[in-house]
Coordinates of C-alpha atoms and ligand atoms in Angstrom, one line a residue:
X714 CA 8.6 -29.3 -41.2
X715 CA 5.0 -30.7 -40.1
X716 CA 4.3 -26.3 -40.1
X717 CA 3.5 -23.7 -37.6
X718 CA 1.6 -23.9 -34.7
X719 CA -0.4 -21.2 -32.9
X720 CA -1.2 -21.7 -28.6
X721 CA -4.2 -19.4 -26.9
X722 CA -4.3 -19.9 -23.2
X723 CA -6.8 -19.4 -21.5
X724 CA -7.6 -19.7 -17.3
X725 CA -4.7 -21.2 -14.6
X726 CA -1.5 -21.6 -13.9
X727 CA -1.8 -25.2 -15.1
X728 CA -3.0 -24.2 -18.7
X729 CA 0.0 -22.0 -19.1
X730 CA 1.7 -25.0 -18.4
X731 CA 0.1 -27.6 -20.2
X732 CA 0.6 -24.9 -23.8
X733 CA 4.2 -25.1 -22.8
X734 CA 4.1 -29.2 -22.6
X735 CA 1.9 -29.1 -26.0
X736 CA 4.1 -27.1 -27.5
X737 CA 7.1 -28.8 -26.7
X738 CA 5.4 -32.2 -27.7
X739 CA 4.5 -31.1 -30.8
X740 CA 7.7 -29.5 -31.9
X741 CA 9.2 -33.0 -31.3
X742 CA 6.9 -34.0 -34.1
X743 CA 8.3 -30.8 -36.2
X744 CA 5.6 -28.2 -35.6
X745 CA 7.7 -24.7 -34.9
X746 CA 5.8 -22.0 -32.8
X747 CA 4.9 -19.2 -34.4
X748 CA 2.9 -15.7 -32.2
X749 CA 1.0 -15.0 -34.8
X750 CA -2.4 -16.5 -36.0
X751 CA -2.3 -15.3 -39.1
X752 CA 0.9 -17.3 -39.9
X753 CA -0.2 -20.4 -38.2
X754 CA -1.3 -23.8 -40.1
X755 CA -2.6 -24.9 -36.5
X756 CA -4.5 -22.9 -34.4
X757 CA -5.0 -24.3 -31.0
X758 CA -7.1 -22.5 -28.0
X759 CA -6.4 -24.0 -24.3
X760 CA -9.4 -23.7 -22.2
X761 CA -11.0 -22.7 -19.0
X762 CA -14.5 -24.4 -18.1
X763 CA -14.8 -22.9 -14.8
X764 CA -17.1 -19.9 -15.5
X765 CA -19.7 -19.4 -17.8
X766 CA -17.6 -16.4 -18.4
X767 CA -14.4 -17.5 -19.5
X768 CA -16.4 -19.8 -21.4
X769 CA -18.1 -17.6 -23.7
X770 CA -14.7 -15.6 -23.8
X771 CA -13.4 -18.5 -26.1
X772 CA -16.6 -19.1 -27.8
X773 CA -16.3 -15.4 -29.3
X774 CA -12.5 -16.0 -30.1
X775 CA -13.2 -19.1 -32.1
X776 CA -15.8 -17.5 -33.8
X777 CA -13.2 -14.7 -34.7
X778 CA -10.8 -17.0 -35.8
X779 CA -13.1 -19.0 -38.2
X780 CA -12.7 -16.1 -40.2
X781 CA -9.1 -16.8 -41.2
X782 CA -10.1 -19.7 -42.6
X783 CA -12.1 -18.0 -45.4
X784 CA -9.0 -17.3 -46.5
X785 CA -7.1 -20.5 -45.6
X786 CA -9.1 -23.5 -46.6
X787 CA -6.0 -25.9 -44.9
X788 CA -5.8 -24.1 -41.6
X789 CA -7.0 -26.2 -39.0
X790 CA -8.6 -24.7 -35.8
X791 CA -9.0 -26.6 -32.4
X792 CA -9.6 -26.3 -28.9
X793 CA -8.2 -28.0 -25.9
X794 CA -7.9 -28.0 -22.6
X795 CA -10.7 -28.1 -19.5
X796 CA -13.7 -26.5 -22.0
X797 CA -13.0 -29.3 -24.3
X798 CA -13.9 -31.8 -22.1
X799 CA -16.8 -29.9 -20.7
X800 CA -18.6 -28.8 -23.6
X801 CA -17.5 -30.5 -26.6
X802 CA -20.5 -31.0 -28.6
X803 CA -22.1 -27.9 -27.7
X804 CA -19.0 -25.6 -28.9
X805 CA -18.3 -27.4 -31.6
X806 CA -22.1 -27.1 -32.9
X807 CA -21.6 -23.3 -32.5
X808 CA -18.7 -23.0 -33.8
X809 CA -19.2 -25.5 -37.1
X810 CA -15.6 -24.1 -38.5
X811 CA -14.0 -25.7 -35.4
X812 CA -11.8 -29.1 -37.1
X813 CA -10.2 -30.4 -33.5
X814 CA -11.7 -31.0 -30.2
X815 CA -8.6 -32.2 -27.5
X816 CA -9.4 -32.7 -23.8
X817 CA -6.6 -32.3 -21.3
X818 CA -5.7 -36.3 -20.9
X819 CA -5.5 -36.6 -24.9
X820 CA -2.5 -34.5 -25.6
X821 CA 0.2 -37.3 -26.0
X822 CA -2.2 -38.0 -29.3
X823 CA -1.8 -34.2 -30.4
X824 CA 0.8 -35.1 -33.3
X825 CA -1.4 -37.8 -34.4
X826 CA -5.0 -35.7 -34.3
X827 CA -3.4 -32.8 -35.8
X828 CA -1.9 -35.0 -38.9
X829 CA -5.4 -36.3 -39.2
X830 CA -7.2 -32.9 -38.9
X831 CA -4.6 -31.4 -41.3
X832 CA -5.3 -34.1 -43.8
X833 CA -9.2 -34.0 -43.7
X834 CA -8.5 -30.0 -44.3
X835 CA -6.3 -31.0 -47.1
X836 CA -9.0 -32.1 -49.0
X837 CA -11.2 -29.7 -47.9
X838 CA -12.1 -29.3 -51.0
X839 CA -13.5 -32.6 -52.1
X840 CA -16.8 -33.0 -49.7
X841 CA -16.6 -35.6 -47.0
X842 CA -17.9 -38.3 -46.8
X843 CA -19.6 -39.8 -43.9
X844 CA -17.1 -41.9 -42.0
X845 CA -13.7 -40.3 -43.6
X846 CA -12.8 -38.3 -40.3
X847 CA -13.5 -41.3 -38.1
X848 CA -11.0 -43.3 -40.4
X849 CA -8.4 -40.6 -40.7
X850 CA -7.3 -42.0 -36.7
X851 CA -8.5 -44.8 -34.2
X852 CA -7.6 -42.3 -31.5
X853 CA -10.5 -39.9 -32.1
X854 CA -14.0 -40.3 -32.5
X855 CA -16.9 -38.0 -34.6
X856 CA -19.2 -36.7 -32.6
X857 CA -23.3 -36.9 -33.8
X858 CA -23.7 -34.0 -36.1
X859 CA -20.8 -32.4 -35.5
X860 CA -17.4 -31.9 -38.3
X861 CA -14.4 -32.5 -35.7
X862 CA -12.2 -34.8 -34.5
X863 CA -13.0 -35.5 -30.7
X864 CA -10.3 -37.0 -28.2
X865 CA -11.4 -36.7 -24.6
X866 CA -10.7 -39.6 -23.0
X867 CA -9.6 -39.3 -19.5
X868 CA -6.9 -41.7 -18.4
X869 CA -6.3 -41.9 -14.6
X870 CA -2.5 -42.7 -15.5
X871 CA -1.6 -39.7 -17.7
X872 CA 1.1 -37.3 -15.9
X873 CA 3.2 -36.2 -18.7
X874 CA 6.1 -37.4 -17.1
X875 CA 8.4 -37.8 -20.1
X876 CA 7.0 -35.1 -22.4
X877 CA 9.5 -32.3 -23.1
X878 CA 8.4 -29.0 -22.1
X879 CA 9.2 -25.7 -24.2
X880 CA 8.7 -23.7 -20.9
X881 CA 11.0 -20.8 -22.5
X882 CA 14.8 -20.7 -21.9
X883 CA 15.6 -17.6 -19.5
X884 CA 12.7 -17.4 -17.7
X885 CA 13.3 -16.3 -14.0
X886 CA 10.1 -18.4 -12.7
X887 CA 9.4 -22.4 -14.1
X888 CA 6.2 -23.8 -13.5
X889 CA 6.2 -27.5 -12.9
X890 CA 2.5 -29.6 -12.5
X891 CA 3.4 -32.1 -10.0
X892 CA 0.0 -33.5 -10.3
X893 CA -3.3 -33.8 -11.9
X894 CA -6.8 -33.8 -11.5
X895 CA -8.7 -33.6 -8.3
X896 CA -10.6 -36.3 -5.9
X897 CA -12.7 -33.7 -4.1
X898 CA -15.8 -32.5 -5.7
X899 CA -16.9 -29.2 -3.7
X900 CA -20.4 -29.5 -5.3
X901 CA -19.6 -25.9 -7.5
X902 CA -16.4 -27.1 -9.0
X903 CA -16.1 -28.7 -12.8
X904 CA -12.5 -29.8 -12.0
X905 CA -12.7 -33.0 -11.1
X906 CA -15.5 -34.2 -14.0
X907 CA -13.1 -32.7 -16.5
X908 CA -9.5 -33.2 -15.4
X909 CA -10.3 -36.5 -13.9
X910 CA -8.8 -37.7 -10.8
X911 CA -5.9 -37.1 -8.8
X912 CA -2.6 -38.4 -9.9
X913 CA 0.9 -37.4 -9.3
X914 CA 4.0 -37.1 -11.2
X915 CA 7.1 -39.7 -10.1
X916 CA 9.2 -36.8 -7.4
X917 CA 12.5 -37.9 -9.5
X918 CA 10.0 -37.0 -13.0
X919 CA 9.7 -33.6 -10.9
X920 CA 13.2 -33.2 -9.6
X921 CA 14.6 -33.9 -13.2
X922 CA 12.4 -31.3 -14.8
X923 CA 13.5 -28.6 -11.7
X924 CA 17.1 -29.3 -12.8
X925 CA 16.4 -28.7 -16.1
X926 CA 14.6 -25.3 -15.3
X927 CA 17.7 -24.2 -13.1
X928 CA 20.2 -25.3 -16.4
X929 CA 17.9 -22.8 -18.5
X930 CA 18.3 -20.3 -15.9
X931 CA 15.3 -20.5 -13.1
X932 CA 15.6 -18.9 -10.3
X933 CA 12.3 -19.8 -9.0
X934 CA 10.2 -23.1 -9.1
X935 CA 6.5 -23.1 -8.4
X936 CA 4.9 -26.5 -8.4
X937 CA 1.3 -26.5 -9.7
X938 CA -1.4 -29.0 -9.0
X939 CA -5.4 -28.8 -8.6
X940 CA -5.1 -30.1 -5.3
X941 CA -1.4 -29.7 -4.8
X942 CA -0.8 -30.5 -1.7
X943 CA -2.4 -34.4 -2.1
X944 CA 1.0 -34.9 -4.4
X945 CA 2.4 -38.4 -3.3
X946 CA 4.6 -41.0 -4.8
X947 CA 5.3 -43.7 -2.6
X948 CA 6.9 -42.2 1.3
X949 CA 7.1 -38.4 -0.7
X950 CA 4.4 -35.8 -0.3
X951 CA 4.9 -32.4 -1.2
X952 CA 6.9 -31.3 2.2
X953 CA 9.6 -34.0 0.9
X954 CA 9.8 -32.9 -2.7
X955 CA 9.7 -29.3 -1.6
X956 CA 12.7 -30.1 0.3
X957 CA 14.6 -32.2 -2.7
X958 CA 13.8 -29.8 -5.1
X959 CA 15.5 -27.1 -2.4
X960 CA 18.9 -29.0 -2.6
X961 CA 18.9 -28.3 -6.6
X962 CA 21.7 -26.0 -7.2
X963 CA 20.6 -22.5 -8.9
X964 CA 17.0 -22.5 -7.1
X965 CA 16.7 -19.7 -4.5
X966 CA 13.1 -19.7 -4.0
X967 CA 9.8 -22.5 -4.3
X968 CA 6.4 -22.0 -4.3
X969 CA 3.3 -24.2 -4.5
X970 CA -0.4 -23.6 -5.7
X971 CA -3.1 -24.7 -4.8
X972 CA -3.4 -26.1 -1.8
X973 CA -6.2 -27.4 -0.2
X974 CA -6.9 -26.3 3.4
X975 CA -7.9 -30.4 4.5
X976 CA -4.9 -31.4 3.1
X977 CA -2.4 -28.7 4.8
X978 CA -0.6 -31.5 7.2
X979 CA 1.9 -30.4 9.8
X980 CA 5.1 -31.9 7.8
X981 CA 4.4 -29.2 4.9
X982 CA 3.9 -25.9 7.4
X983 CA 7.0 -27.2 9.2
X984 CA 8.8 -27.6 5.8
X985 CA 7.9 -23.7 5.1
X986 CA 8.9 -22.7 8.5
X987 CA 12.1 -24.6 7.9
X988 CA 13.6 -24.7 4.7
X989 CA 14.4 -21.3 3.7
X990 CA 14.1 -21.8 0.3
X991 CA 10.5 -22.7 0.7
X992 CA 8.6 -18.7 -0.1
X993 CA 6.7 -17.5 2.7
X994 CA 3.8 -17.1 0.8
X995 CA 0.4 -19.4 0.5
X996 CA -2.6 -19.0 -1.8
X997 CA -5.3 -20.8 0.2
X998 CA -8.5 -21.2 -0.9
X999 CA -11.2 -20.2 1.6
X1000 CA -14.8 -20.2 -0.7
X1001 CA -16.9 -18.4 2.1
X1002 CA -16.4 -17.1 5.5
X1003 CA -20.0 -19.2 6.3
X1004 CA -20.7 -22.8 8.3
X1005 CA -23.7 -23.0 6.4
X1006 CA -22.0 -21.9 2.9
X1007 CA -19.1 -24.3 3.7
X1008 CA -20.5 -27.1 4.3
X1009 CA -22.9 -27.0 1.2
X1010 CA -19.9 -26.6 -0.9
X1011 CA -18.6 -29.8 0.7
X1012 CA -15.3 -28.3 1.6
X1013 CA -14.3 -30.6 4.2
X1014 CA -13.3 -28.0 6.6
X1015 CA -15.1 -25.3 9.0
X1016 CA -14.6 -21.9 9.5
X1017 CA -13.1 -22.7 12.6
X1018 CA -10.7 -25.3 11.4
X1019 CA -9.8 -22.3 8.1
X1020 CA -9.0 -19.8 11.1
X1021 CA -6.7 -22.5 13.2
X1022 CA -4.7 -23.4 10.5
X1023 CA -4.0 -19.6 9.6
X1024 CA -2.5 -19.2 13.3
X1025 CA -0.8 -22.0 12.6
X1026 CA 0.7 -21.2 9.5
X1027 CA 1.5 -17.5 10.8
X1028 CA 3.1 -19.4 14.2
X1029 CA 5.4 -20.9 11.8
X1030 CA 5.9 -18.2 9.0
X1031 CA 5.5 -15.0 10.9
X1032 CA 6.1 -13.3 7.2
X1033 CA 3.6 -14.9 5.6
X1034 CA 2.0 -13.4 3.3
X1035 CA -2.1 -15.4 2.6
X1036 CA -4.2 -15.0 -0.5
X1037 CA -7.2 -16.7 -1.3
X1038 CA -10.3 -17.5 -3.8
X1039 CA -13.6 -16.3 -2.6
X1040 CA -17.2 -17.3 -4.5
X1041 CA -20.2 -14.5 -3.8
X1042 CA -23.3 -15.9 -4.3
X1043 CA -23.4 -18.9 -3.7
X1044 CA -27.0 -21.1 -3.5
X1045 CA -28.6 -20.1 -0.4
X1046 CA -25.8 -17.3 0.4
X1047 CA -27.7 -15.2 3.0
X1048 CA -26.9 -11.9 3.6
X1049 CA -25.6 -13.0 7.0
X1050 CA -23.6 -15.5 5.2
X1051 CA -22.2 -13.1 3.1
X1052 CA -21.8 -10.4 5.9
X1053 CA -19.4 -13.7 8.0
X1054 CA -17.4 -14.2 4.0
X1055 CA -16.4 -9.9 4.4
X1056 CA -15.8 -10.4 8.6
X1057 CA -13.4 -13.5 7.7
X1058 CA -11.3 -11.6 5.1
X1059 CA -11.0 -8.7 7.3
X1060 CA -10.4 -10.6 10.6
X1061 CA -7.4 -12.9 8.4
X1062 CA -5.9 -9.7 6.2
X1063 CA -5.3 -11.6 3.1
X1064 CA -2.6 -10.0 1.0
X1065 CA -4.3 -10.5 -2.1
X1066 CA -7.6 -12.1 -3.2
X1067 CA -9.3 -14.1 -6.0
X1068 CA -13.0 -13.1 -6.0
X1069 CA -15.8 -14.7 -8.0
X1070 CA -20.0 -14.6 -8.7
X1071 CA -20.9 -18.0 -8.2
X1072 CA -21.3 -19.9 -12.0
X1073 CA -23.6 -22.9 -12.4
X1074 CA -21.5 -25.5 -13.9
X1075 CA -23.1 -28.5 -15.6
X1076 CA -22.7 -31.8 -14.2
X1077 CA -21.7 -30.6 -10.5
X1078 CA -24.2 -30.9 -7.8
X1079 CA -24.8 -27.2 -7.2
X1080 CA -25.7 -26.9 -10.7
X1081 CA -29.2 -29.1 -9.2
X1082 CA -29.8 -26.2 -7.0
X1083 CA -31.9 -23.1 -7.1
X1084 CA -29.4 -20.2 -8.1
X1085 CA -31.1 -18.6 -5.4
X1086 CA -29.0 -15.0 -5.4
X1087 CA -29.8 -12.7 -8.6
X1088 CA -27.4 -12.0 -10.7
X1089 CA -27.8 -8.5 -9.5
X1090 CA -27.0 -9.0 -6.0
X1091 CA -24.4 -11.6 -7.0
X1092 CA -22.8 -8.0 -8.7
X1093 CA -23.6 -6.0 -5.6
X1094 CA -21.5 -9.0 -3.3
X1095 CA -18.9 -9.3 -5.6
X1096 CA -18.2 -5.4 -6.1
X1097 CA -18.5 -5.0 -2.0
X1098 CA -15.8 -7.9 -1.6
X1099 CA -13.5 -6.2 -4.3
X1100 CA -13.9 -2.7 -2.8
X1101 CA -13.3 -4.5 1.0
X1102 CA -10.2 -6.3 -0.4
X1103 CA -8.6 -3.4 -2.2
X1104 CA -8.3 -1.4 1.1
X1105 CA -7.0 -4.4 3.2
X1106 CA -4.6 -4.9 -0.1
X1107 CA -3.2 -1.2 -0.1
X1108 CA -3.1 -1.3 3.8
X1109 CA -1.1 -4.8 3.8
X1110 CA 1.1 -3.3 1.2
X1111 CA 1.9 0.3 3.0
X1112 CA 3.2 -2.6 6.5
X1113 CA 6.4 -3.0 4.3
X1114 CA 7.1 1.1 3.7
X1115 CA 10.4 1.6 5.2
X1116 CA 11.5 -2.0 5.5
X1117 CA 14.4 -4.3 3.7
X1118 CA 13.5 -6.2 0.8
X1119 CA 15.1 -8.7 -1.9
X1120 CA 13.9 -8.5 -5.0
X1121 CA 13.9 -11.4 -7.5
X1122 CA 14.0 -9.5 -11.1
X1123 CA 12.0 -10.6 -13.5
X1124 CA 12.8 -7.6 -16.5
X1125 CA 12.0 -3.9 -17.3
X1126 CA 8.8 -2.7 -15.1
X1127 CA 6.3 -2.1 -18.3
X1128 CA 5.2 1.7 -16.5
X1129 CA 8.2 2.5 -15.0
X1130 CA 10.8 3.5 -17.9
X1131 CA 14.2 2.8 -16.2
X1132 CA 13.0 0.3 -13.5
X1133 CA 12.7 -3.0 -12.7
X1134 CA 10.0 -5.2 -11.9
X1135 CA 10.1 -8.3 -9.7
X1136 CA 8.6 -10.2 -6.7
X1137 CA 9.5 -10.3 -3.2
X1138 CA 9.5 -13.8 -1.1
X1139 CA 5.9 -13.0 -0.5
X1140 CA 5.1 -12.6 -4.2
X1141 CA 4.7 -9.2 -3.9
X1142 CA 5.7 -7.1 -7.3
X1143 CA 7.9 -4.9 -6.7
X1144 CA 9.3 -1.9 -8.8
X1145 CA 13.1 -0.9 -8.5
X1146 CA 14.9 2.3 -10.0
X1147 CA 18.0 0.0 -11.1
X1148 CA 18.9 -1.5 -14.1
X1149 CA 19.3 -5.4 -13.3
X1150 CA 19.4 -8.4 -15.4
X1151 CA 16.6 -11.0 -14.8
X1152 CA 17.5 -13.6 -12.1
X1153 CA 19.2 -10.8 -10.3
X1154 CA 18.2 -10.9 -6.4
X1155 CA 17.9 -7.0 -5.7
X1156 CA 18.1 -5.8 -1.6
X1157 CA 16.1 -2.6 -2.4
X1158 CA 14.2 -0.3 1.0
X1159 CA 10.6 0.0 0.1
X1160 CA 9.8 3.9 -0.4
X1161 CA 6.0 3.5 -1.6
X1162 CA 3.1 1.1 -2.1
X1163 CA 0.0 0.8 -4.0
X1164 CA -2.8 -2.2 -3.5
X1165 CA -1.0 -4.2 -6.6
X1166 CA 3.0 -2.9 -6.6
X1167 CA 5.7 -1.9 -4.1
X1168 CA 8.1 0.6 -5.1
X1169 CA 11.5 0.9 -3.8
X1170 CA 15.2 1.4 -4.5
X1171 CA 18.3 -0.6 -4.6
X1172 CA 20.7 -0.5 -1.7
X1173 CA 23.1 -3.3 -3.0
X1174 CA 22.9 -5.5 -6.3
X1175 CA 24.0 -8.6 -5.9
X1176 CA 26.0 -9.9 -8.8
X1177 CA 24.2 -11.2 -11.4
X1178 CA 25.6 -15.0 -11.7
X1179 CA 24.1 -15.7 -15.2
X1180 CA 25.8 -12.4 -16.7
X1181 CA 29.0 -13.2 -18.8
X1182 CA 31.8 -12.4 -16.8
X1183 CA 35.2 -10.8 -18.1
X1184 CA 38.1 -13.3 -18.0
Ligands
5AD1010 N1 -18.4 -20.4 -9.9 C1 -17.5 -19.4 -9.4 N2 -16.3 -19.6 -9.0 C2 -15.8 -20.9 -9.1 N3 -14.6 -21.4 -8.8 C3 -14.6 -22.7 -9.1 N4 -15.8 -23.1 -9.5 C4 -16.6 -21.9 -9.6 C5 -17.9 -21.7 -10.0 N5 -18.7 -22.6 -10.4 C6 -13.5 -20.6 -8.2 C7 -13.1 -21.1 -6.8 C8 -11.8 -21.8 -7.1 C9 -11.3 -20.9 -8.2 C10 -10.2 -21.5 -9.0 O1 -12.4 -20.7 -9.0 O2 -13.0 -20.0 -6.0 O3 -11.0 -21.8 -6.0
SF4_1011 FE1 -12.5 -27.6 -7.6 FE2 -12.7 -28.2 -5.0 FE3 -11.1 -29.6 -6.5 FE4 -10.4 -27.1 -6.0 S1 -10.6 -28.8 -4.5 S2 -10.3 -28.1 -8.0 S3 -12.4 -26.1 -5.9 S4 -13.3 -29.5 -6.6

């Protein structure tokens, strides 16, 4: 047994899965998982680098962490993930207990680092010579002045294809990353200079890894990429593996995230108008309701072009339901820019939204710029947006009081003792008086709605196919 092995997450959907591809890589090479830190020989924190914020989040949880080590001397403690890549040297100089240092295209290496990083710790005890980390494995190198194995090499041609993923057995929803990195550099974003550029996974890589998740007991499949609607293997985009991966018996609903507006062709919206399998339910990125804004971010698209493809998206999915991500603050935001970001929201009616103070990020082109907005009227925006959003939220939610609904359950609702909890088509969670097992579709009448949860009750349960039957 190589020992026990400890996965922080921190950031997107495609961290959550990456831990669940570490983790199952490593426990090919004999690591078992363990919850508990305090247990673990490895110590691994998967990172986010896309705000300052979530940034120092991990900072301060390494630093608390180091402190286990006073009392383990063989522990090892690393990082990986998109902060990894971004920051390497300066996290590992402020956090000198930190052994491992993995970005997100390194993690085929993992067994071999972590051997290495385990073995140096090993003989903690004895000092160090110059030079014996850097011997311990060709695969890393030492950075100047700092104690840790370093791996970031990006490679254009890593998809993790053919790693086994310990995405856990019984779980209603399977996230599968279709593809990687991202090409287009909207001059705020740290993505592309630390998850490299875009590739995709082979669609018969993604269709055997959807079968998989339906043997374990998925009912739903949400394919993940930065940019995920640039996926392409030869003739198939993501309209044609959406469609293969509908044939795959067990599946009854698929979702995608994040698409990019530019890349929103008519093949996909017809797919989603089409194939009922395909949710109707889109989380599209807007940034700002501003020309001006817009096209200093370099999105590639207007207002104009944002508001088309809405109307054409709600042409074709009448039930759609839209969320989005929204930056505040922005370099040069004026307050009329800002004023056209809260008319855009309110004119569209998203569902749901993801709202952000703009972050200078290092190495982007933005980062050049004067952070022109305080960080006080950067709060001011952001709190106005949040407010704005929670009343189109609760309003959006009380449209579907009264109305027929089927449920996808997920397990017991955490506040509601004797209920379910689970998500409608349009991802909206939903809270049932029944009891249900997991993977159960539930046709409940929605009674009541908040700006976050439906409530409603159970008209007819369908029978739960993964429940034993009696001969
Ligand atoms: N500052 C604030 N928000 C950002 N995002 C990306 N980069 C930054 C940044 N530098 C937001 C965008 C993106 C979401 C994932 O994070 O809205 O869509
Ligand atoms: Fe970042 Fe823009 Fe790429 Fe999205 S499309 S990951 S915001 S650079």
């Amino acid at each position: 047994m190589a020992g026990a092995i400890y996965v922080e997450t921190y950031g997107c959907q495609m961290n959550l899965a990456d831990s669940e591809l570490i983790l199952g890589h490593v426990a090919a090479h004999g690591y078992t998982t363990t919850d508990d830190p305090a247990a673990a020989d490895v110590i691994l924190l998967n990172t986010c680098a896309i705000r300052e914020h979530a940034e120092e989040r991990v900072v301060g949880r390494l630093t608390d962490l180091a402190r286990l080590k006073a009392r383990r001397r063989d522990l090892v403690l690393g990082m990986c993930g998109c902060m990894a890549q971004h920051h390497r040297a300066a996290v590992a100089a402020r956090v000198p207990a930190l052994d491992l240092v993995v970005g997100p295209d390194a993690y085929r290496r993992l067994p071999t680092l972590l051997a290495a990083a385990r073995a140096v710790r090993a003989d903690a005890h004895v000092p160090i010579r110059g030079g014996r980390r850097d011997d311990a494995t060709a695969a890393a190198s030492r950075v100047a002045d700092v104690d840790a194995l370093v791996d970031v090499r990006l490679d254009p041609d890593e998809t993790y294809a053919d790693l086994p993923s310990a995405r856990a057995a019984g779980a209603v929803r399977a996230w599968i990353t279709v593809m990687r990195g991202c090409d287009k550099f909207c001059t705020f974003c740290v993505v592309p200079y630390v998850r490299g550029r875009e590739r995709s996974l082979a669609a018969d890589a993604v269709l055997a890894q959807v079968r998989v998740a339906a043997a374990n007991g998925a009912r739903e499949v949400v394919f993940l990429g930065q940019t995920v609607n640039a996926y392409r293997d030869g003739d198939c985009d993501l309209a044609g593996l959406l469609c293969r991966a509908a044939d795959v018996p067990g599946i009854l609903r698929l979702r995608f995230t994040s698409p990019h507006p530019a890349d929103m062709r008519p093949a996909l919206i017809a797919a989603m108008a089409e194939v009922p399998a395909i949710a109707p339910q889109l989380h599209l990125p807007v940034q700002s309701g501003s020309d001006v804004v817009l096209t200093r971010m370099e999105r590639g698209h207007t207002v104009a072009d944002y508001r088309n493809l809405v109307a054409r998206l709600r042409d074709g999915v009448p039930e759609i339901a839209l969320s989005t991500d929204v930056i505040v603050g922005f370099p040069g935001e004026s307050p009329a820019d800002f004023e056209a970001t809260c008319r855009l929201i309110e004119e569209i009616g998203y569902d749901h939204a993801f709202l952000f103070k703009y972050s200078p990020r290092t190495l982007t082109k933005a980062a050049r710029w004067d952070d022109s907005v305080d960080e006080e009227e950067k709060g001011r925006r952001l709190a106005h947006v949040i407010a704005l959003q929670e009343q189109i939220s609760a309003a959006r939610n009380r449209r579907w009081i009264g109305r027929t609904v089927e449920v996808l359950v997920e397990g017991a609702a955490r506040r509601s003792p004797g209920c379910v909890a689970g998500k409608t088509p349009q991802f909206l969670t939903t809270v049932v008086a029944a009891a249900a097992a997991p993977g159960t579709c539930l046709t409940a009448v929605v009674t009541g709605a908040t700006a976050h949860t439906l409530i409603a009750s159970a008209v007819d349960a369908a029978p739960d196919d993964r429940a034993p039957r009696a001969a």
